[in-house]
Short mmCIF file of C-alpha atoms in Angstrom, two decimals:
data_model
loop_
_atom_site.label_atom_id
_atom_site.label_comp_id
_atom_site.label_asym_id
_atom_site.label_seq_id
_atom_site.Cartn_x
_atom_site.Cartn_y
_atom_site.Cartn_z
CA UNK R 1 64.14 133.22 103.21
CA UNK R 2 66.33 130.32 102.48
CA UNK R 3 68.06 128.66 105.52
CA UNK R 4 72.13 128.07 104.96
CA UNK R 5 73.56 125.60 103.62
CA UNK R 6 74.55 122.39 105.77
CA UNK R 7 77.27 120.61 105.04
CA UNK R 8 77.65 116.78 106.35
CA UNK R 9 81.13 115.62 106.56
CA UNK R 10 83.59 114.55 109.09
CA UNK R 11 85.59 117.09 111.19
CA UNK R 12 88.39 117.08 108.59
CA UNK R 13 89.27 118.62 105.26
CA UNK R 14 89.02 115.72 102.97
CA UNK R 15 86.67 116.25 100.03
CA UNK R 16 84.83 118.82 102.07
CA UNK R 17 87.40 121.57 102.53
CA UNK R 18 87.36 123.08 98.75
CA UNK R 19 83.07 123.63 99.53
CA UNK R 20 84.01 125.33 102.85
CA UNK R 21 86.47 127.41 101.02
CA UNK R 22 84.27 128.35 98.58
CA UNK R 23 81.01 129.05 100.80
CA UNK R 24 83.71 131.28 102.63
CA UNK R 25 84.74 133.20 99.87
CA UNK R 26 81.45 133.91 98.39
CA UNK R 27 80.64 135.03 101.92
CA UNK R 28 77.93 132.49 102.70
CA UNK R 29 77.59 131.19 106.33
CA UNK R 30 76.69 127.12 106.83
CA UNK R 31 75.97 124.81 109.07
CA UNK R 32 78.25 121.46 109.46
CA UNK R 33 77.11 118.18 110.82
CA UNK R 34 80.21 116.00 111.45
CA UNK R 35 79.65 112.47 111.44
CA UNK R 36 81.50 110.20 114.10
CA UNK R 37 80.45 106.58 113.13
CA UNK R 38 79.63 104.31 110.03
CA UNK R 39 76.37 104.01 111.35
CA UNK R 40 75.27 107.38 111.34
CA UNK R 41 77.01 107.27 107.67
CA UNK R 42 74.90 103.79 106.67
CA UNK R 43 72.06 105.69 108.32
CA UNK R 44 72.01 108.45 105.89
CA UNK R 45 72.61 106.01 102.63
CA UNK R 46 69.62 104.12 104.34
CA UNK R 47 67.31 107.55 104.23
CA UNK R 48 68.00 108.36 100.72
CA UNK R 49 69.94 111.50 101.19
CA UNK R 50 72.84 110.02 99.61
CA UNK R 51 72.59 109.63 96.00
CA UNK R 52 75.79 107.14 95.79
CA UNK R 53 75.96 106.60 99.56
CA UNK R 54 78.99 108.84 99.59
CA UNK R 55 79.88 112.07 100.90
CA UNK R 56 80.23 114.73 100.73
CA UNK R 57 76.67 116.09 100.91
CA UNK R 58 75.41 119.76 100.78
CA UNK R 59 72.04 120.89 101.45
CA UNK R 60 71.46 123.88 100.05
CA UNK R 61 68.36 125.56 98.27
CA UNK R 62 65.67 122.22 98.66
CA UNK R 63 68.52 120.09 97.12
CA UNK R 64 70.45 117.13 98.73
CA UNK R 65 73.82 117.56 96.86
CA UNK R 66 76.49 115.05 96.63
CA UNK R 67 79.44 114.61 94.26
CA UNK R 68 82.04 117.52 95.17
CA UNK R 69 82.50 119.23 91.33
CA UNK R 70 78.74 119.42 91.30
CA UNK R 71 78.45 120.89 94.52
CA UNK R 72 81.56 123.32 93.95
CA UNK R 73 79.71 124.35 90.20
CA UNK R 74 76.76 124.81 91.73
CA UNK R 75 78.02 127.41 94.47
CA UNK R 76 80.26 129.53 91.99
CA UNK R 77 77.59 129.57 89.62
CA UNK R 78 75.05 130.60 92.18
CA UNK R 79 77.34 133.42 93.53
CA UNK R 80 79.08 134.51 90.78
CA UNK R 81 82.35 132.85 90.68
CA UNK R 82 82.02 130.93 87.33
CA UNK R 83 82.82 133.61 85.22
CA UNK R 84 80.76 135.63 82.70
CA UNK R 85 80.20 133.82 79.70
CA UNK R 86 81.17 130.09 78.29
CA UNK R 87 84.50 130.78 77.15
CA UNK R 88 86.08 132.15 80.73
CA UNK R 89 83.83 129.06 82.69
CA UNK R 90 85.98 127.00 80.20
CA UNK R 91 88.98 128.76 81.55
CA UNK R 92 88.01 128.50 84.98
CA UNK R 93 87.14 124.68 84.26
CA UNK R 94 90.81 124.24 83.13
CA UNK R 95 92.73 126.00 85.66
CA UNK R 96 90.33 124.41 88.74
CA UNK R 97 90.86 120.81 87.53
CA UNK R 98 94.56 121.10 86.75
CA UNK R 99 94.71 122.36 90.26
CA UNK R 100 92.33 119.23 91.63
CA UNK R 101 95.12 117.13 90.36
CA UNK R 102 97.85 118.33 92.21
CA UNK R 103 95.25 119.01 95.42
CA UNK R 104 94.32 115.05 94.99
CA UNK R 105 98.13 113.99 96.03
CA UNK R 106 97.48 116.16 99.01
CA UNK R 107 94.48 114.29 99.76
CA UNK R 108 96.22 111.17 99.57
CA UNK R 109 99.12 112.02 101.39
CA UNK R 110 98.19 111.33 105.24
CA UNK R 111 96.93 107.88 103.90
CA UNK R 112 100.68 106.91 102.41
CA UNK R 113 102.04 104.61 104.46
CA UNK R 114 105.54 106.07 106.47
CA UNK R 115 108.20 105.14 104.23
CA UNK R 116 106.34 106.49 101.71
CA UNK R 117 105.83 110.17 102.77
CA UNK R 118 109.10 111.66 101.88
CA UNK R 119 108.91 110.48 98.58
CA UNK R 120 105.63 111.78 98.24
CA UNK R 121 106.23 115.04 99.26
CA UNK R 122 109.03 115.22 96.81
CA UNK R 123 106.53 114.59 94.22
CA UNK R 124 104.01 116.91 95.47
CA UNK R 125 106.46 119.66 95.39
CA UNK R 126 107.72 118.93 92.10
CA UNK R 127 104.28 118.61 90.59
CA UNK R 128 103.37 122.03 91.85
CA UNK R 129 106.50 123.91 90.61
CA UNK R 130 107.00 121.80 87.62
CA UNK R 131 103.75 121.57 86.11
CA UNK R 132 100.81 123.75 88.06
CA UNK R 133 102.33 126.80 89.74
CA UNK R 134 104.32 127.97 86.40
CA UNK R 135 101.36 127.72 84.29
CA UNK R 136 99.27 130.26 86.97
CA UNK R 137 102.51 132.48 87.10
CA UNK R 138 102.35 133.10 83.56
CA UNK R 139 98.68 134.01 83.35
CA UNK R 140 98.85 136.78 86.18
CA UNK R 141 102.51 137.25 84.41
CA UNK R 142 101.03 138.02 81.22
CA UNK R 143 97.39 139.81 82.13
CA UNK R 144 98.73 141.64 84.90
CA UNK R 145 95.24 141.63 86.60
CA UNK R 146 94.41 140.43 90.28
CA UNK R 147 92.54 137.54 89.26
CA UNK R 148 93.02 134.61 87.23
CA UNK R 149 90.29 135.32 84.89
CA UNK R 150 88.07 137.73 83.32
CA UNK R 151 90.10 140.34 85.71
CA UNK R 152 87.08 139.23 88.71
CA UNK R 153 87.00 137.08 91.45
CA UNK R 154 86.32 133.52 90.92
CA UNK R 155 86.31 130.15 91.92
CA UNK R 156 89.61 129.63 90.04
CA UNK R 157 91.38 132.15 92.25
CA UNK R 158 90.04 130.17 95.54
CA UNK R 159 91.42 126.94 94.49
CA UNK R 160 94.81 128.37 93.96
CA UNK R 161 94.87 130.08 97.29
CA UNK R 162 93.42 126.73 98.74
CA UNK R 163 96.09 124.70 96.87
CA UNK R 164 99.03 127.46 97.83
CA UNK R 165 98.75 127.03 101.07
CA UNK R 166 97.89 123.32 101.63
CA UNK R 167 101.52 122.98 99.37
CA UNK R 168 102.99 125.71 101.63
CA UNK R 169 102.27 123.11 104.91
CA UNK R 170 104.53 120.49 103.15
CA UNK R 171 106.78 122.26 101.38
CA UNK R 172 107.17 125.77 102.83
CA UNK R 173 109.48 127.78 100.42
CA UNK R 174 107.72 126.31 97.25
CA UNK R 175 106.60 129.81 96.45
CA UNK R 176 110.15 131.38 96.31
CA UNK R 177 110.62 130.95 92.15
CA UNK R 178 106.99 132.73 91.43
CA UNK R 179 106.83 135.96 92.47
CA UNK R 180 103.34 137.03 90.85
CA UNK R 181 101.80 133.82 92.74
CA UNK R 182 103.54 135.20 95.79
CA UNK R 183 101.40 138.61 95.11
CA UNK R 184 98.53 136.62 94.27
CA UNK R 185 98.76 135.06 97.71
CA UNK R 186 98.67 138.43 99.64
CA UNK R 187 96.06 139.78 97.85
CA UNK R 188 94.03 136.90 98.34
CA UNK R 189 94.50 136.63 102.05
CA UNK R 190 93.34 140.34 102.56
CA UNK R 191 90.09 139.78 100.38
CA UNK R 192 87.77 140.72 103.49
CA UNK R 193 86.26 136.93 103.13
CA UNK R 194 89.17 134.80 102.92
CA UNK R 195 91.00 137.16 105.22
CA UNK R 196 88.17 135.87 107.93
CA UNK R 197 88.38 132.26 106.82
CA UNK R 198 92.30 132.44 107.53
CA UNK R 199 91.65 134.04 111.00
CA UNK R 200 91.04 130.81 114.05
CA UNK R 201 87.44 130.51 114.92
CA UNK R 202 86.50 129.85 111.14
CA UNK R 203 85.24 126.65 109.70
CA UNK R 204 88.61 126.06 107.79
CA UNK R 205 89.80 122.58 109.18
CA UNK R 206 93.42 122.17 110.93
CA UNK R 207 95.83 119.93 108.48
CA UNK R 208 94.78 116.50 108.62
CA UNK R 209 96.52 114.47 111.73
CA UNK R 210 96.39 110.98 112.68
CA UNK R 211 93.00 111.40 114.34
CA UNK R 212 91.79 112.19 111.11
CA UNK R 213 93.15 109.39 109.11
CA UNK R 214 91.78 107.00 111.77
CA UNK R 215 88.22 108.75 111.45
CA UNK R 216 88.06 107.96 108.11
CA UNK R 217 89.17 104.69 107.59
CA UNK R 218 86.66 103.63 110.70
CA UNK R 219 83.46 105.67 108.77
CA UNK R 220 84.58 105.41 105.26
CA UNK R 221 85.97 101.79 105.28
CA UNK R 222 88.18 102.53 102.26
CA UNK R 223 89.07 99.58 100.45
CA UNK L 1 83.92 130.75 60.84
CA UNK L 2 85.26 127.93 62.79
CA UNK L 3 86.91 124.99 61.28
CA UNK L 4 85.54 121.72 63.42
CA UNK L 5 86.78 120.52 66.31
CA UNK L 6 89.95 118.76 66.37
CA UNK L 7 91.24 115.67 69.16
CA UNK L 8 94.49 115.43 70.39
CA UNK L 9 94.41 111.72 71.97
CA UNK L 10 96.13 108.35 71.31
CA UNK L 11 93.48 106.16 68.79
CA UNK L 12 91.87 104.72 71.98
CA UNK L 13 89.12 105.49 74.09
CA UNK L 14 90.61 106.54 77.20
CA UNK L 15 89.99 109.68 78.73
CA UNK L 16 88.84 110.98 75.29
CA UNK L 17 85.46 108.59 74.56
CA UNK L 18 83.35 110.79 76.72
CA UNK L 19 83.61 113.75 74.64
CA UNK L 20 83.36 111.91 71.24
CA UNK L 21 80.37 110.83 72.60
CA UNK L 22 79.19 113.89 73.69
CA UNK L 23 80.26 115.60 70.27
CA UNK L 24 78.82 112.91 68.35
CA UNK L 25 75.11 113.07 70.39
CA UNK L 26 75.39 117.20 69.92
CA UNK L 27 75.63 116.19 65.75
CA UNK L 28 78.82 118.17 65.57
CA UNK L 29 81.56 116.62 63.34
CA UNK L 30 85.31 116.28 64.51
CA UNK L 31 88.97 115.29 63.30
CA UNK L 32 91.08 113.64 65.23
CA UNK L 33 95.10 113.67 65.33
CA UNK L 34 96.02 110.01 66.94
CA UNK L 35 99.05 110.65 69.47
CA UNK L 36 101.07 107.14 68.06
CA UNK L 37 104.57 107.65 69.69
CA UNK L 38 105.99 109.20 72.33
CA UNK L 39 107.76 111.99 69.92
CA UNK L 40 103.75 112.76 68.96
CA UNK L 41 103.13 113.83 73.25
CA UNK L 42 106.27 115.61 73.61
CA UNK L 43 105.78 117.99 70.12
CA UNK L 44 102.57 119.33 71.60
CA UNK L 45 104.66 119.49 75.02
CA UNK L 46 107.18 121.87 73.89
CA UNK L 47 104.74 123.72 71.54
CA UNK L 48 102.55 124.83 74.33
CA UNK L 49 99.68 122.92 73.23
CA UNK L 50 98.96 121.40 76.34
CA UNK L 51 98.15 123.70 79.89
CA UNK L 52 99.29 121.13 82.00
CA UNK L 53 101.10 118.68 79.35
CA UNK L 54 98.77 116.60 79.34
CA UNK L 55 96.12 115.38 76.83
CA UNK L 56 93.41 115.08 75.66
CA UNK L 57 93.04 118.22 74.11
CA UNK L 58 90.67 119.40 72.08
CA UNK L 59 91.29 122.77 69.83
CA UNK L 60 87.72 124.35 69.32
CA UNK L 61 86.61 127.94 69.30
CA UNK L 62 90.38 129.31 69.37
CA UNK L 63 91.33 127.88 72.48
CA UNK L 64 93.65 125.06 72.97
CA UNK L 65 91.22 122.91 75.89
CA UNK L 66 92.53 120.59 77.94
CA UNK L 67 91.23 118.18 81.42
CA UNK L 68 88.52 116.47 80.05
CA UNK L 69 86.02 117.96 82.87
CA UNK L 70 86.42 121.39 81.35
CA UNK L 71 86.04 120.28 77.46
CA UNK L 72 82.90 118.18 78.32
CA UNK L 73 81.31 121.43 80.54
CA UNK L 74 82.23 123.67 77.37
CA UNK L 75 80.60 121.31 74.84
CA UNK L 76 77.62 120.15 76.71
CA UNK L 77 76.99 124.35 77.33
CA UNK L 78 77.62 125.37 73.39
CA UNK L 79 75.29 122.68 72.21
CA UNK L 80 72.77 123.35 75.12
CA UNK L 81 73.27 119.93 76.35
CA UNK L 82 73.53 120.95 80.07
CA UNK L 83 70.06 121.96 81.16
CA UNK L 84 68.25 125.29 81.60
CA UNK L 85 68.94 126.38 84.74
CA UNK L 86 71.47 126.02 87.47
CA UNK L 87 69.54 123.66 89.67
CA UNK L 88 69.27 121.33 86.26
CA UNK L 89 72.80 121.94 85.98
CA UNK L 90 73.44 120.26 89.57
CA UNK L 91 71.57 117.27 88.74
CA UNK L 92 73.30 116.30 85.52
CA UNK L 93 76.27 117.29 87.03
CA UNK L 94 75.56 114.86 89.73
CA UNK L 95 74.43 112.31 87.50
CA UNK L 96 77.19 112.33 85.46
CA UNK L 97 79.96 112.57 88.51
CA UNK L 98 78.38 109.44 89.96
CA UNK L 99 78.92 107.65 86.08
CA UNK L 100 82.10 109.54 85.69
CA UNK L 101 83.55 107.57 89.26
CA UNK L 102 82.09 103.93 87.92
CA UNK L 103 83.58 104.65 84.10
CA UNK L 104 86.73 105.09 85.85
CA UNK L 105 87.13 102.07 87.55
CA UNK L 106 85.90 100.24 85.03
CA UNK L 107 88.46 101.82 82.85
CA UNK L 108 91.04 101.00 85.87
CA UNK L 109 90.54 97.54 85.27
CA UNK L 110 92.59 96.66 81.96
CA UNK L 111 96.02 98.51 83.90
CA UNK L 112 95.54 96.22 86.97
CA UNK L 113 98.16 93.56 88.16
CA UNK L 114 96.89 90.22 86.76
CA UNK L 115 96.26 88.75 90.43
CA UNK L 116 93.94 91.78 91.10
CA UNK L 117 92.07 91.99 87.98
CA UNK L 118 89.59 89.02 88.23
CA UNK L 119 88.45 90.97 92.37
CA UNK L 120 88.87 94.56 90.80
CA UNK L 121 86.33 93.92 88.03
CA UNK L 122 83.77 91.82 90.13
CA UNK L 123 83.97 94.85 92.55
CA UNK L 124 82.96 97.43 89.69
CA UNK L 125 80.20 95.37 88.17
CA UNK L 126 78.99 94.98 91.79
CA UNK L 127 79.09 99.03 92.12
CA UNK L 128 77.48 99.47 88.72
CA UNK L 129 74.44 96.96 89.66
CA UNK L 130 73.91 98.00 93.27
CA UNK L 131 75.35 101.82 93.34
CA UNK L 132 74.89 103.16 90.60
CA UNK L 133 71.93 101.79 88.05
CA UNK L 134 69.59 101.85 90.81
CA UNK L 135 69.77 105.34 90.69
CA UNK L 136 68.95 106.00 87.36
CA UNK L 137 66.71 103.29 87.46
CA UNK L 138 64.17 105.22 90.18
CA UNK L 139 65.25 108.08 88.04
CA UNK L 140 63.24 107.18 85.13
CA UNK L 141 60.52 106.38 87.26
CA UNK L 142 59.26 110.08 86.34
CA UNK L 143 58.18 108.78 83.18
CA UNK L 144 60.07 111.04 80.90
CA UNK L 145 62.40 109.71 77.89
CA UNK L 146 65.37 111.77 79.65
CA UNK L 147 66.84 111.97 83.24
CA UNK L 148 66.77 116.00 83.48
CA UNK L 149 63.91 118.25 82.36
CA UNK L 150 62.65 116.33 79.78
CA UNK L 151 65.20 116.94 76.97
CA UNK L 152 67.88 115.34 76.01
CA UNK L 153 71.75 116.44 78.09
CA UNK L 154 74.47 115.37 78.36
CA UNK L 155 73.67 113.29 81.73
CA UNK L 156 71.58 110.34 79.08
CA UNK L 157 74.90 110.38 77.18
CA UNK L 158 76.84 109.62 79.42
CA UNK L 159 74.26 107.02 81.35
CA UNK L 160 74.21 105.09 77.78
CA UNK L 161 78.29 105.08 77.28
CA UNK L 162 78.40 103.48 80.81
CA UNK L 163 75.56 101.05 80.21
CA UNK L 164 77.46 99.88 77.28
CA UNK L 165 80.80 99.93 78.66
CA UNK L 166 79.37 98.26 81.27
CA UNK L 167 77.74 95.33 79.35
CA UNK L 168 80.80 94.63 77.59
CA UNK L 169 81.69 93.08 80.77
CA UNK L 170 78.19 92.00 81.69
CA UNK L 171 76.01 91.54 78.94
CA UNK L 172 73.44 91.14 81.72
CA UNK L 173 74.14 94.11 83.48
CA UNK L 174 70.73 95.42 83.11
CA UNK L 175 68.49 92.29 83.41
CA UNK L 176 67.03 93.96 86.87
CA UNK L 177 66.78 97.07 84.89
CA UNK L 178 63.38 96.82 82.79
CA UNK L 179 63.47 101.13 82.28
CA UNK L 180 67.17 101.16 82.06
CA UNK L 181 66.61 99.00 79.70
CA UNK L 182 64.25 100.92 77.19
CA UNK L 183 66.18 103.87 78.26
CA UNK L 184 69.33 102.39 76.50
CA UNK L 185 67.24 101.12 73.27
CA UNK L 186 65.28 104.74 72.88
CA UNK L 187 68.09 106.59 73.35
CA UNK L 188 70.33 104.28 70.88
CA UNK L 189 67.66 105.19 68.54
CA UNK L 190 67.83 108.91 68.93
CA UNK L 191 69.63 109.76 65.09
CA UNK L 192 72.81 111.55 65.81
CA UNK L 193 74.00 108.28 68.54
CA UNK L 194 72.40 106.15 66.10
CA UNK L 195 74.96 107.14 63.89
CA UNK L 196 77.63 106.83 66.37
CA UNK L 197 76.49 103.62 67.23
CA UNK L 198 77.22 101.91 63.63
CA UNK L 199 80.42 100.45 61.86
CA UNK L 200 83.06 103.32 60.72
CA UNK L 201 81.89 106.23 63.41
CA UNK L 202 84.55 107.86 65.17
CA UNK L 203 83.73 105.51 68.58
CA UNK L 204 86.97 103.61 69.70
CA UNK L 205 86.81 99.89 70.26
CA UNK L 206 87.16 98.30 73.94
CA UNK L 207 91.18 98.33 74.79
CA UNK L 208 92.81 95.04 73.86
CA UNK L 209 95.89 93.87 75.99
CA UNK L 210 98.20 93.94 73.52
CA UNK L 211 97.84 97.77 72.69
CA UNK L 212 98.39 98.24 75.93
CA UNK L 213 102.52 98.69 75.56
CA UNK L 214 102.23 101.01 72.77
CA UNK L 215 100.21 103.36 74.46
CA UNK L 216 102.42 103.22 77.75
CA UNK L 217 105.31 104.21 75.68
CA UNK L 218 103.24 106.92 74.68
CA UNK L 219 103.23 108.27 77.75
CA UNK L 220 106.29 107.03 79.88
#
């Protein structure tokens, strides 16, 4: 039937880990192509496959898909993870892009220049025990269920775990005033699918290191 | 039943436009409560208004929405705006992520530093005419009045708010563009953005520099 999915990225989190988390969690193997030069990136705006001659690009069921919320929408919805109705997708909707906000200073952070970091770190762990992690505390607080909505798995309770632990690397005690998130993260990490994605030998990307950084300002040429 | 919609914004267009817009094509009437001092943010702050104290927010249905994203996926679904199916879903959603990234720079441009702003906007306009409307441009090649399915979404909403936004800067923006072109007067045409379109609708005016200190105290 249909093939996997390929993903076409570089080796690296970036804009690409949240789709590998997600694929993982819904239990869905892919492929990865990792591109090593801007040629092989030009190459592929050339052939069409990019719509905005950006990636991240997903090929999954006859579609070339770019732009990472519409690939991410189109996975939960596909397997399930978008909740049951309109009302808890708008829920979902909320809780995933509050945490994109705070995941979007991570993404920025191995591109601050060095005098910069601390500060930034400071920033990313007040955002996230300040403004995001005390609003997902409450919910589990106040349902008392496993999952963040609808009391089933979904792509809102990937995110957090993604976003939990990419704030744990920087700032490894940030958990200690939310206990329920603190459950939340345990559960998670024995769900049998994100349990493999945490084990080595998965497609989950290492933090992102100079190598990284240098990879994608040579293919990216950010401005 | 329901009572309408109601905004929680500053009077501007902002992060807010896109679902006036999208409210406005869907024929669904709104009220709006214009954040106008700084006092205004932090009341809904400490009420619990706001998930992630932030606006906009939009109070519809019972719920309290906020992160635009969200309020424009929850619209576009009630009023059937968003396709039929889930691989219609992923185009619009592409569509309108690729017009959501050129918006924002354009939108970027009014808060750069005056040395930057002159390269900053020249480097948008050159995104919208070589990125972006090409796209929708080979788009429309299907022959159909809409980009998805043949019916009206959200994704031609949003394509005319950018044209226009877009031409505000350029006014010849779409001179390459002969079906972007009829795209933007048919569409214009359809009644409920026809409506939108004229004198005394809800639609904000383009930001003016000198509101620009009013609505930063708004928010630091």
């Amino acid at each position: 039937m249909s093939e996997k999915p390929r993903l076409t990225y570089i080796n690296g989190r970036g804009r690409m880990e949240s789709i590998r988390w997600l694929l993982a969690a819904a239990g869905v193997e892919f492929e990865e192509i990792f591109l090593q030069t801007r040629e092989q990136l030009l190459k592929l705006g050339q052939d069409g496959s990019l719509m905005f001659h950006q990636l991240p690009l997903v090929e999954i069921d006859g579609m070339k898909l770019v732009q990472c919320r519409a690939i991410l929408s189109y996975i939960a919805g596909k397997y399930n993870l978008y909740g049951k109705d309109l009302k808890e997708r708008a829920l979902i909707d909320m809780y995933v892009e509050g945490i994109s906000d705070l995941m979007q200073l991570i993404l920025m952070f191995p591109f601050s220049p060095p005098e910069a970091k601390e500060k930034n770190i400071a920033t990313i762990s007040e955002k996230a025990t300040e403004r995001y992690f005390p609003v997902f505390e409450k919910v589990l607080k106040q349902h008392g269920q496993d999952f963040l909505v609808g009391n089933r798995f979904s792509w809102a309770d990937v995110q957090l775990m993604e976003a939990i632990l990419a704030v744990e690397e920087k700032v490894p005690s940030v958990l200690s005033g939310f206990p329920q998130l603190q459950a939340f993260k345990t559960k998670m990490s024995n769900m049998p699918t994100i349990k493999k994605f945490l084990q080595p030998g998965s497609p989950r990307k290492p933090p992102p290191d100079e190598n990284y950084v240098a990879t994608v300002m040579k293919i990216f040429k950010l401005d | 039943m329901s009572g309408k919609p109601v905004l929680h914004y500053p009077n501007s267009r902002g992060r807010m436009e896109s679902v006036r817009w999208l409210l406005a094509a869907a024929g669904v009437e709104f009220e709006e409560k214009f954040l106008e001092k700084k006092e205004d943010l932090q009341k809904l702050q400490s009420d619990g208004s706001l998930l992630f104290q932030q606006v906009p927010m939009v109070e519809i249905d019972g719920m309290k929405l906020v992160q635009t994203r969200a309020i424009l996926n929850y619209i576009a679904g009630k009023y059937n705006l968003y396709g039929k199916d889930v691989k219609e879903r992923a185009l619009i959603d592409m569509y309108v992520e690729g017009m959501a990234d050129l918006y924002e720079l354009i939108m970027m441009n009014v808060v750069q530093p005056a040395d930057k702003k002159e390269e900053h906007l020249a480097n948008a306009l050159d995104k919208a005419t070589n990125r972006y409307f090409p796209v929708f441009e080979k788009i429309l090649n299907h022959g159909h009045d809409f980009l998805v399915g043949n019916k009206l979404s959200r994704a031609d909403v949003s394509l005319l708010e950018t044209i226009l936004v877009v031409e505000e800067r350029k006014p010849d923006a779409l001179a390459k563009f002969p079906l972007l072109q009829s795209f933007k007067a048919r569409i214009s045409n359809t009644p409920n953005i026809k409506k939108f379109l004229q004198p005394g609708s809800q639609r904000k005016p383009p930001l003016q520099e000198k509101d620009i200190p009013s609505l930063m105290a708004i928010f630091h």
